[in-house]
mmCIF file of C-alpha atoms and ligand atoms in Angstrom:
data_model
loop_
_atom_site.group_PDB
_atom_site.id
_atom_site.type_symbol
_atom_site.label_atom_id
_atom_site.label_comp_id
_atom_site.label_asym_id
_atom_site.label_seq_id
_atom_site.Cartn_x
_atom_site.Cartn_y
_atom_site.Cartn_z
ATOM 1 C CA MET A 1 0.216 0.057 0.318
ATOM 2 C CA SER A 2 1.481 3.567 -0.833
ATOM 3 C CA ARG A 3 2.200 5.968 1.623
ATOM 4 C CA THR A 4 -0.164 9.126 2.384
ATOM 5 C CA PHE A 5 1.923 12.100 3.503
ATOM 6 C CA GLU A 6 0.150 15.190 4.887
ATOM 7 C CA THR A 7 1.976 16.408 7.225
ATOM 8 C CA VAL A 8 5.701 17.231 6.123
ATOM 9 C CA GLY A 9 8.565 18.802 8.024
ATOM 10 C CA VAL A 10 10.810 21.445 6.433
ATOM 11 C CA VAL A 11 14.279 21.923 8.153
ATOM 12 C CA GLY A 12 16.310 24.886 7.066
ATOM 13 C CA LEU A 13 14.494 28.144 5.742
ATOM 14 C CA GLY A 14 16.380 29.746 3.400
ATOM 15 C CA THR A 15 15.715 30.583 0.235
ATOM 16 C CA MET A 16 15.269 26.838 -1.080
ATOM 17 C CA GLY A 17 13.500 25.438 2.280
ATOM 18 C CA ALA A 18 10.909 28.415 2.407
ATOM 19 C CA GLY A 19 9.906 28.309 -1.012
ATOM 20 C CA ILE A 20 9.259 24.153 -0.760
ATOM 21 C CA ALA A 21 7.093 24.738 2.708
ATOM 22 C CA GLU A 22 5.105 27.535 0.658
ATOM 23 C CA VAL A 23 5.055 24.698 -2.231
ATOM 24 C CA PHE A 24 3.139 22.243 0.661
ATOM 25 C CA ALA A 25 1.660 24.790 2.110
ATOM 26 C CA ARG A 26 -0.568 25.696 -1.461
ATOM 27 C CA ALA A 27 -0.928 21.924 -1.970
ATOM 28 C CA GLY A 28 -2.967 22.269 1.425
ATOM 29 C CA LEU A 29 -0.566 20.243 3.327
ATOM 30 C CA ALA A 30 0.292 20.921 7.010
ATOM 31 C CA VAL A 31 4.121 22.040 6.744
ATOM 32 C CA VAL A 32 6.504 22.416 9.966
ATOM 33 C CA GLY A 33 9.160 24.670 9.322
ATOM 34 C CA VAL A 34 12.223 24.122 11.725
ATOM 35 C CA GLU A 35 15.176 26.815 11.978
ATOM 36 C CA VAL A 36 18.400 27.246 14.764
ATOM 37 C CA ASP A 37 16.461 30.527 16.015
ATOM 38 C CA ALA A 38 13.958 33.099 16.112
ATOM 39 C CA GLN A 39 16.151 35.533 13.749
ATOM 40 C CA ALA A 40 16.163 32.431 11.181
ATOM 41 C CA LEU A 41 12.576 31.505 11.440
ATOM 42 C CA GLU A 42 11.379 35.370 11.045
ATOM 43 C CA ARG A 43 13.485 35.240 7.898
ATOM 44 C CA GLY A 44 11.647 32.358 6.757
ATOM 45 C CA ARG A 45 8.781 33.306 7.243
ATOM 46 C CA GLY A 46 9.673 36.872 5.539
ATOM 47 C CA HIS A 47 10.726 34.705 2.387
ATOM 48 C CA VAL A 48 7.310 33.038 2.271
ATOM 49 C CA LEU A 49 5.719 36.510 3.119
ATOM 50 C CA ARG A 50 7.570 38.166 0.013
ATOM 51 C CA SER A 51 6.468 35.438 -2.255
ATOM 52 C CA THR A 52 2.775 35.137 -1.259
ATOM 53 C CA ASP A 53 2.348 38.627 -1.073
ATOM 54 C CA ARG A 54 3.994 38.944 -4.401
ATOM 55 C CA ALA A 55 1.158 36.702 -5.500
ATOM 56 C CA VAL A 56 -1.162 38.747 -4.106
ATOM 57 C CA SER A 57 -0.396 41.921 -5.860
ATOM 58 C CA ARG A 58 -0.279 40.139 -9.481
ATOM 59 C CA GLY A 59 -4.061 38.602 -8.987
ATOM 60 C CA ARG A 60 -2.653 35.325 -8.450
ATOM 61 C CA LEU A 61 -4.057 34.815 -4.821
ATOM 62 C CA SER A 62 -6.929 36.272 -2.380
ATOM 63 C CA GLU A 63 -5.223 37.824 0.766
ATOM 64 C CA ALA A 64 -7.098 34.933 2.217
ATOM 65 C CA GLY A 65 -5.642 32.116 0.175
ATOM 66 C CA ARG A 66 -2.201 34.163 1.282
ATOM 67 C CA ASP A 67 -3.397 34.027 4.705
ATOM 68 C CA GLU A 68 -4.367 30.163 4.300
ATOM 69 C CA ILE A 69 -1.124 29.356 3.135
ATOM 70 C CA LEU A 70 1.069 30.797 6.253
ATOM 71 C CA GLY A 71 -1.710 29.473 8.510
ATOM 72 C CA ARG A 72 -0.711 25.943 7.590
ATOM 73 C CA ILE A 73 2.834 26.398 8.082
ATOM 74 C CA ALA A 74 3.855 26.084 11.767
ATOM 75 C CA PHE A 75 7.205 27.636 12.698
ATOM 76 C CA THR A 76 9.511 26.223 15.402
ATOM 77 C CA GLY A 77 12.630 25.981 16.821
ATOM 78 C CA SER A 78 12.501 22.394 17.552
ATOM 79 C CA LEU A 79 12.759 19.491 15.806
ATOM 80 C CA ASP A 80 10.800 17.518 18.539
ATOM 81 C CA ASP A 81 7.772 18.803 16.770
ATOM 82 C CA LEU A 82 8.356 16.851 13.633
ATOM 83 C CA ARG A 83 7.258 13.624 15.554
ATOM 84 C CA ASP A 84 3.994 13.818 13.713
ATOM 85 C CA ALA A 85 5.657 14.328 10.755
ATOM 86 C CA ASP A 86 4.915 11.819 7.590
ATOM 87 C CA LEU A 87 8.257 13.130 5.627
ATOM 88 C CA VAL A 88 10.661 15.677 6.471
ATOM 89 C CA ILE A 89 12.799 17.635 3.791
ATOM 90 C CA GLU A 90 16.189 18.966 4.494
ATOM 91 C CA ALA A 91 17.143 22.015 2.939
ATOM 92 C CA ILE A 92 20.152 23.219 5.244
ATOM 93 C CA PRO A 93 23.398 24.053 4.399
ATOM 94 C CA GLU A 94 25.378 21.881 2.250
ATOM 95 C CA VAL A 95 28.288 20.441 5.019
ATOM 96 C CA MET A 96 28.314 16.514 5.166
ATOM 97 C CA GLU A 97 29.055 17.162 9.206
ATOM 98 C CA TYR A 98 25.521 19.391 9.226
ATOM 99 C CA LYS A 99 23.441 16.897 7.497
ATOM 100 C CA ARG A 100 24.581 13.452 9.600
ATOM 101 C CA ALA A 101 24.209 15.825 12.673
ATOM 102 C CA LEU A 102 20.338 16.284 11.336
ATOM 103 C CA PHE A 103 19.838 12.880 10.145
ATOM 104 C CA THR A 104 21.002 11.228 13.267
ATOM 105 C CA ASP A 105 18.666 13.486 15.439
ATOM 106 C CA LEU A 106 15.775 13.254 12.399
ATOM 107 C CA ASP A 107 16.368 9.495 12.755
ATOM 108 C CA LEU A 108 15.444 9.426 16.501
ATOM 109 C CA VAL A 109 12.660 11.954 16.305
ATOM 110 C CA CYS A 110 10.436 10.923 13.532
ATOM 111 C CA LYS A 111 8.029 8.387 13.807
ATOM 112 C CA PRO A 112 9.727 4.649 12.239
ATOM 113 C CA GLU A 113 7.808 5.132 8.809
ATOM 114 C CA ALA A 114 8.489 8.637 8.144
ATOM 115 C CA VAL A 115 10.432 9.187 5.058
ATOM 116 C CA LEU A 116 13.431 11.327 5.557
ATOM 117 C CA ALA A 117 13.910 13.203 2.217
ATOM 118 C CA THR A 118 17.014 15.741 1.375
ATOM 119 C CA ASN A 119 17.076 18.676 -1.345
ATOM 120 C CA THR A 120 20.635 18.546 -1.834
ATOM 121 C CA SER A 121 22.246 19.550 -5.090
ATOM 122 C CA SER A 122 25.634 18.618 -4.548
ATOM 123 C CA LEU A 123 26.131 16.028 -1.833
ATOM 124 C CA SER A 124 25.981 12.161 -1.967
ATOM 125 C CA VAL A 125 21.934 10.907 -0.647
ATOM 126 C CA THR A 126 23.506 7.689 -0.369
ATOM 127 C CA ALA A 127 26.031 8.848 2.379
ATOM 128 C CA ILE A 128 23.185 10.931 3.972
ATOM 129 C CA ALA A 129 20.872 7.560 4.032
ATOM 130 C CA SER A 130 23.842 5.771 6.070
ATOM 131 C CA PHE A 131 23.345 7.912 9.026
ATOM 132 C CA THR A 132 20.012 7.110 9.883
ATOM 133 C CA ALA A 133 18.885 3.563 10.821
ATOM 134 C CA ARG A 134 16.327 3.762 8.184
ATOM 135 C CA PRO A 135 18.769 3.869 4.550
ATOM 136 C CA GLY A 136 15.227 2.454 2.770
ATOM 137 C CA GLN A 137 13.411 5.554 3.772
ATOM 138 C CA VAL A 138 15.873 7.802 2.827
ATOM 139 C CA VAL A 139 15.670 9.704 -1.056
ATOM 140 C CA GLY A 140 16.681 12.983 -2.338
ATOM 141 C CA MET A 141 13.974 15.285 -3.207
ATOM 142 C CA HIS A 142 15.231 18.149 -4.990
ATOM 143 C CA PHE A 143 13.585 21.442 -5.533
ATOM 144 C CA PHE A 144 14.572 24.058 -8.572
ATOM 145 C CA ASN A 145 14.908 28.025 -7.564
ATOM 146 C CA PRO A 146 12.489 29.189 -7.340
ATOM 147 C CA ALA A 147 10.694 26.741 -5.770
ATOM 148 C CA PRO A 148 7.432 27.950 -5.706
ATOM 149 C CA VAL A 149 8.143 28.451 -9.636
ATOM 150 C CA MET A 150 10.202 25.664 -11.443
ATOM 151 C CA ARG A 151 7.938 22.681 -12.046
ATOM 152 C CA LEU A 152 10.325 19.891 -12.069
ATOM 153 C CA VAL A 153 11.543 17.682 -8.810
ATOM 154 C CA GLU A 154 14.204 14.921 -9.039
ATOM 155 C CA VAL A 155 13.523 11.907 -7.264
ATOM 156 C CA VAL A 156 16.739 10.297 -6.387
ATOM 157 C CA ARG A 157 16.907 7.092 -5.408
ATOM 158 C CA THR A 158 19.872 5.432 -4.005
ATOM 159 C CA VAL A 159 20.586 1.446 -3.737
ATOM 160 C CA ALA A 160 19.509 1.236 -0.306
ATOM 161 C CA THR A 161 16.052 2.972 -1.062
ATOM 162 C CA ALA A 162 13.264 0.355 -0.462
ATOM 163 C CA GLY A 163 10.842 -0.515 -3.087
ATOM 164 C CA GLY A 164 7.703 1.976 -3.264
ATOM 165 C CA VAL A 165 9.895 4.983 -1.708
ATOM 166 C CA ALA A 166 10.701 6.893 -4.566
ATOM 167 C CA GLU A 167 7.460 5.904 -6.369
ATOM 168 C CA ASP A 168 5.326 7.362 -3.343
ATOM 169 C CA VAL A 169 7.438 10.864 -3.442
ATOM 170 C CA ALA A 170 7.356 11.286 -6.795
ATOM 171 C CA GLU A 171 3.563 10.892 -6.453
ATOM 172 C CA LEU A 172 3.930 13.551 -3.647
ATOM 173 C CA ALA A 173 5.368 15.924 -6.315
ATOM 174 C CA ARG A 174 2.762 15.047 -8.282
ATOM 175 C CA ARG A 175 0.090 16.279 -5.804
ATOM 176 C CA VAL A 176 2.041 19.456 -5.037
ATOM 177 C CA GLY A 177 1.960 20.393 -8.955
ATOM 178 C CA LYS A 178 5.309 19.363 -9.818
ATOM 179 C CA THR A 179 6.769 17.144 -12.474
ATOM 180 C CA PRO A 180 8.958 14.426 -10.891
ATOM 181 C CA VAL A 181 11.575 12.426 -12.808
ATOM 182 C CA THR A 182 13.524 9.977 -11.162
ATOM 183 C CA VAL A 183 17.373 9.398 -10.957
ATOM 184 C CA GLY A 184 19.865 7.889 -9.436
ATOM 185 C CA ASP A 185 22.762 9.199 -7.141
ATOM 186 C CA ARG A 186 25.358 10.460 -9.198
ATOM 187 C CA ALA A 187 26.987 14.065 -8.690
ATOM 188 C CA GLY A 188 24.630 16.463 -9.835
ATOM 189 C CA PHE A 189 21.631 14.464 -10.880
ATOM 190 C CA VAL A 190 20.453 15.352 -14.613
ATOM 191 C CA VAL A 191 19.728 18.968 -14.217
ATOM 192 C CA ASN A 192 23.003 20.187 -12.432
ATOM 193 C CA ARG A 193 25.211 17.864 -14.560
ATOM 194 C CA LEU A 194 24.215 19.421 -17.697
ATOM 195 C CA LEU A 195 23.434 23.301 -16.157
ATOM 196 C CA LEU A 196 26.751 23.760 -14.695
ATOM 197 C CA GLY A 197 28.987 22.656 -17.298
ATOM 198 C CA TYR A 198 26.890 25.452 -19.105
ATOM 199 C CA LEU A 199 27.170 28.056 -16.570
ATOM 200 C CA ASN A 200 30.695 27.336 -16.201
ATOM 201 C CA HIS A 201 31.702 27.305 -19.525
ATOM 202 C CA ALA A 202 30.167 31.000 -19.548
ATOM 203 C CA ALA A 203 32.272 32.443 -16.919
ATOM 204 C CA SER A 204 35.418 30.811 -18.944
ATOM 205 C CA LEU A 205 34.533 32.651 -21.966
ATOM 206 C CA LEU A 206 33.877 36.260 -19.992
ATOM 207 C CA GLU A 207 37.352 35.449 -18.529
ATOM 208 C CA LEU A 208 38.768 34.608 -21.900
ATOM 209 C CA GLY A 209 36.877 38.208 -22.891
ATOM 210 C CA VAL A 210 34.930 36.741 -25.873
ATOM 211 C CA ALA A 211 32.593 38.651 -24.892
ATOM 212 C CA SER A 212 30.686 41.031 -22.101
ATOM 213 C CA ARG A 213 28.963 39.794 -19.450
ATOM 214 C CA ASP A 214 25.495 41.637 -20.405
ATOM 215 C CA ASP A 215 26.037 40.827 -24.447
ATOM 216 C CA ILE A 216 26.250 36.736 -22.878
ATOM 217 C CA ASP A 217 23.363 37.107 -21.253
ATOM 218 C CA ALA A 218 21.674 38.639 -24.116
ATOM 219 C CA ALA A 219 22.944 35.971 -26.439
ATOM 220 C CA MET A 220 21.820 33.070 -24.593
ATOM 221 C CA ARG A 221 18.315 34.639 -24.055
ATOM 222 C CA LEU A 222 17.703 35.682 -27.708
ATOM 223 C CA GLY A 223 19.487 33.230 -28.839
ATOM 224 C CA ALA A 224 18.705 30.424 -27.546
ATOM 225 C CA GLY A 225 15.479 31.058 -25.766
ATOM 226 C CA LEU A 226 16.129 30.665 -22.205
ATOM 227 C CA PRO A 227 14.526 32.589 -19.616
ATOM 228 C CA MET A 228 17.600 34.561 -18.050
ATOM 229 C CA GLY A 229 21.279 34.588 -19.464
ATOM 230 C CA PRO A 230 24.044 32.647 -17.874
ATOM 231 C CA PHE A 231 24.956 35.122 -15.162
ATOM 232 C CA ALA A 232 21.480 36.108 -14.215
ATOM 233 C CA LEU A 233 20.957 32.772 -13.346
ATOM 234 C CA LEU A 234 24.265 32.093 -11.643
ATOM 235 C CA ASP A 235 23.485 35.208 -9.230
ATOM 236 C CA LEU A 236 19.782 33.170 -9.287
ATOM 237 C CA ILE A 237 21.629 30.318 -8.224
ATOM 238 C CA GLY A 238 24.039 31.786 -5.866
ATOM 239 C CA LEU A 239 27.956 31.621 -6.207
ATOM 240 C CA ASP A 240 28.654 29.756 -3.586
ATOM 241 C CA VAL A 241 26.681 26.728 -4.446
ATOM 242 C CA SER A 242 27.677 27.105 -8.211
ATOM 243 C CA HIS A 243 30.886 27.250 -7.199
ATOM 244 C CA GLU A 244 30.098 23.810 -4.771
ATOM 245 C CA VAL A 245 28.151 22.107 -7.238
ATOM 246 C CA CYS A 246 31.090 22.763 -10.289
ATOM 247 C CA GLU A 247 33.746 21.545 -7.714
ATOM 248 C CA VAL A 248 31.758 18.165 -6.799
ATOM 249 C CA LEU A 249 31.248 17.270 -10.333
ATOM 250 C CA PHE A 250 34.529 17.754 -10.934
ATOM 251 C CA GLU A 251 35.698 15.625 -8.687
ATOM 252 C CA GLU A 252 33.372 12.637 -10.011
ATOM 253 C CA SER A 253 33.305 13.215 -13.761
ATOM 254 C CA ARG A 254 36.931 14.689 -13.954
ATOM 255 C CA ASP A 255 35.569 16.500 -16.927
ATOM 256 C CA ARG A 256 37.099 19.609 -17.868
ATOM 257 C CA VAL A 257 34.185 21.606 -18.344
ATOM 258 C CA HIS A 258 33.216 21.123 -14.782
ATOM 259 C CA ALA A 259 36.464 22.531 -13.537
ATOM 260 C CA PRO A 260 35.492 25.718 -11.778
ATOM 261 C CA ALA A 261 36.462 28.792 -13.478
ATOM 262 C CA PRO A 262 38.683 30.920 -11.610
ATOM 263 C CA ILE A 263 36.473 33.926 -11.683
ATOM 264 C CA LEU A 264 33.670 31.647 -10.092
ATOM 265 C CA ARG A 265 35.941 31.049 -6.721
ATOM 266 C CA GLU A 266 37.457 34.680 -6.688
ATOM 267 C CA LEU A 267 33.514 35.818 -6.382
ATOM 268 C CA VAL A 268 32.682 33.440 -3.840
ATOM 269 C CA THR A 269 36.061 34.760 -1.687
ATOM 270 C CA ALA A 270 34.883 38.215 -1.990
ATOM 271 C CA GLY A 271 31.253 37.722 -1.017
ATOM 272 C CA LEU A 272 29.603 38.117 -3.716
ATOM 273 C CA LEU A 273 27.814 35.390 -3.825
ATOM 274 C CA GLY A 274 24.814 36.701 -6.193
ATOM 275 C CA ARG A 275 21.287 37.744 -5.464
ATOM 276 C CA LYS A 276 21.516 36.706 -1.586
ATOM 277 C CA SER A 277 24.023 38.831 -0.960
ATOM 278 C CA GLY A 278 23.411 42.165 -3.120
ATOM 279 C CA ARG A 279 25.872 41.265 -5.877
ATOM 280 C CA GLY A 280 27.264 38.952 -8.094
ATOM 281 C CA PHE A 281 28.113 38.988 -11.451
ATOM 282 C CA HIS A 282 25.726 41.635 -11.336
ATOM 283 C CA ALA A 283 24.315 44.198 -8.914
ATOM 284 C CA HIS A 284 20.803 43.187 -7.066
ATOM 285 C CA GLU A 285 19.046 46.259 -5.431
HETATM 286 N N1 CAA B 1 9.424 33.379 -5.484
HETATM 287 C C1 CAA B 1 8.398 33.053 -6.048
HETATM 288 N N2 CAA B 1 7.693 33.619 -6.708
HETATM 289 C C2 CAA B 1 8.510 33.785 -7.768
HETATM 290 C C3 CAA B 1 9.568 34.011 -8.011
HETATM 291 C C4 CAA B 1 10.309 33.726 -6.285
HETATM 292 N N3 CAA B 1 11.313 33.828 -6.274
HETATM 293 N N4 CAA B 1 10.600 34.938 -8.916
HETATM 294 C C5 CAA B 1 9.638 35.043 -9.721
HETATM 295 N N5 CAA B 1 8.246 34.080 -9.190
HETATM 296 C C6 CAA B 1 7.095 33.866 -10.037
HETATM 297 C C7 CAA B 1 6.384 35.620 -9.914
HETATM 298 O O1 CAA B 1 5.505 35.931 -9.041
HETATM 299 C C8 CAA B 1 5.653 35.307 -11.655
HETATM 300 O O2 CAA B 1 4.295 34.569 -11.255
HETATM 301 P P1 CAA B 1 3.366 34.779 -12.075
HETATM 302 O O3 CAA B 1 3.370 34.445 -13.546
HETATM 303 O O4 CAA B 1 1.786 33.715 -11.214
HETATM 304 O O5 CAA B 1 2.692 36.292 -12.114
HETATM 305 C C9 CAA B 1 6.860 34.878 -12.762
HETATM 306 O O6 CAA B 1 7.342 33.753 -11.451
HETATM 307 C C10 CAA B 1 7.845 35.018 -13.604
HETATM 308 O O7 CAA B 1 8.282 36.158 -12.466
HETATM 309 P P2 CAA B 1 8.612 37.810 -13.271
HETATM 310 O O8 CAA B 1 7.277 37.718 -13.944
HETATM 311 O O9 CAA B 1 9.129 38.173 -12.204
HETATM 312 O O10 CAA B 1 9.714 37.501 -13.988
HETATM 313 P P3 CAA B 1 10.611 35.855 -15.138
HETATM 314 O O11 CAA B 1 9.098 35.782 -16.199
HETATM 315 O O12 CAA B 1 11.614 36.459 -15.721
HETATM 316 O O13 CAA B 1 10.299 34.434 -14.575
HETATM 317 C C11 CAA B 1 12.136 33.524 -13.263
HETATM 318 C C12 CAA B 1 11.524 34.905 -13.063
HETATM 319 C C13 CAA B 1 10.737 32.404 -13.026
HETATM 320 C C14 CAA B 1 13.215 33.125 -12.472
HETATM 321 C C15 CAA B 1 12.474 32.938 -14.858
HETATM 322 O O14 CAA B 1 13.427 34.160 -15.313
HETATM 323 C C16 CAA B 1 13.635 31.717 -14.948
HETATM 324 O O15 CAA B 1 12.444 30.433 -15.210
HETATM 325 N N6 CAA B 1 14.841 31.544 -14.596
HETATM 326 C C17 CAA B 1 15.176 30.407 -14.807
HETATM 327 C C18 CAA B 1 15.074 29.726 -13.330
HETATM 328 C C19 CAA B 1 16.150 28.417 -13.435
HETATM 329 O O16 CAA B 1 16.660 27.583 -14.262
HETATM 330 N N7 CAA B 1 16.178 28.019 -12.040
HETATM 331 C C20 CAA B 1 17.002 26.447 -12.155
HETATM 332 C C21 CAA B 1 18.169 27.171 -11.402
HETATM 333 S S1 CAA B 1 19.050 25.641 -11.237
HETATM 334 C C22 CAA B 1 18.660 25.299 -9.530
HETATM 335 O O17 CAA B 1 18.006 25.531 -8.910
HETATM 336 C C23 CAA B 1 19.059 23.952 -8.511
HETATM 337 C C24 CAA B 1 20.368 23.506 -8.073
HETATM 338 O O18 CAA B 1 20.259 22.452 -7.512
HETATM 339 C C25 CAA B 1 21.415 24.599 -8.087
#
């Protein structure tokens, strides 16, 4: 019999986690959103508010609808509040030691039948599963930025994933309005493996002086029909995340399209991370 997911937990309410919490709440699920402290919780709530306010101002959502969405998300600083969750998705920073600590705790707190998912874009889901006593119920559930808008979810199954779990999580993705694709646990899965090679190549072209930032962005928007040029997209993803994904991809593939362009590292070192820090390749207000 397939699982039903009615209450979901989201741990980490940064750009991705808050967007994911909104997606579940919009679909009518009860959401428990967990952050480390009151300030981070307020920031997470702010992300959801801004996103839903934008939908209200565009006439896509009523004010009552927005309040209902917010009302379905319980914001908390305690992992203990995840004890009744049917599925918990982790969206904390991409540091394996943090994931180890969190998944060890989740395994203790969550009910035995709960599915534990990770939104990681660069780390091994298999390794994360191994931190728990329930590796059969651990999968990747990889959303794309901005989560409320992008329609894909990569469902990552590992060699340890039990039969039916990836299928049930794919069904959950459909229920919240996304299209799932199921992928194996290889660095970058499908989208990042293809996308980051291209984005990294764009950064190399810029460094080589082949064309200016704005001309490369315009070329790919107008010539290839993409919604954003590569530098606008790198800034949206975050240069720290992009650099990290390239490093992991290069380590596994040894394909030099993934060897991070030096300018990426330079910008990350300078703290110029893209939209989230106010400046990356472009300046953002
Ligand atoms: N949160 C919520 N909603 C948002 C949003 C956000 N951050 N940004 C835009 N939207 C909504 C807008 O409200 C608008 O909704 P309606 O159509 O209902 O009015 C819609 O998205 C379109 O937005 P805009 O008109 O403001 O702008 P746009 O048409 O230029 O679209 C975009 C913005 C959706 C970001 C579009 O440019 C796009 O699709 N860009 C590519 C994004 C992409 O490739 N993301 C994947 C990155 S890879 C990744 O995330 C994986 C990883 O692990 C690194």
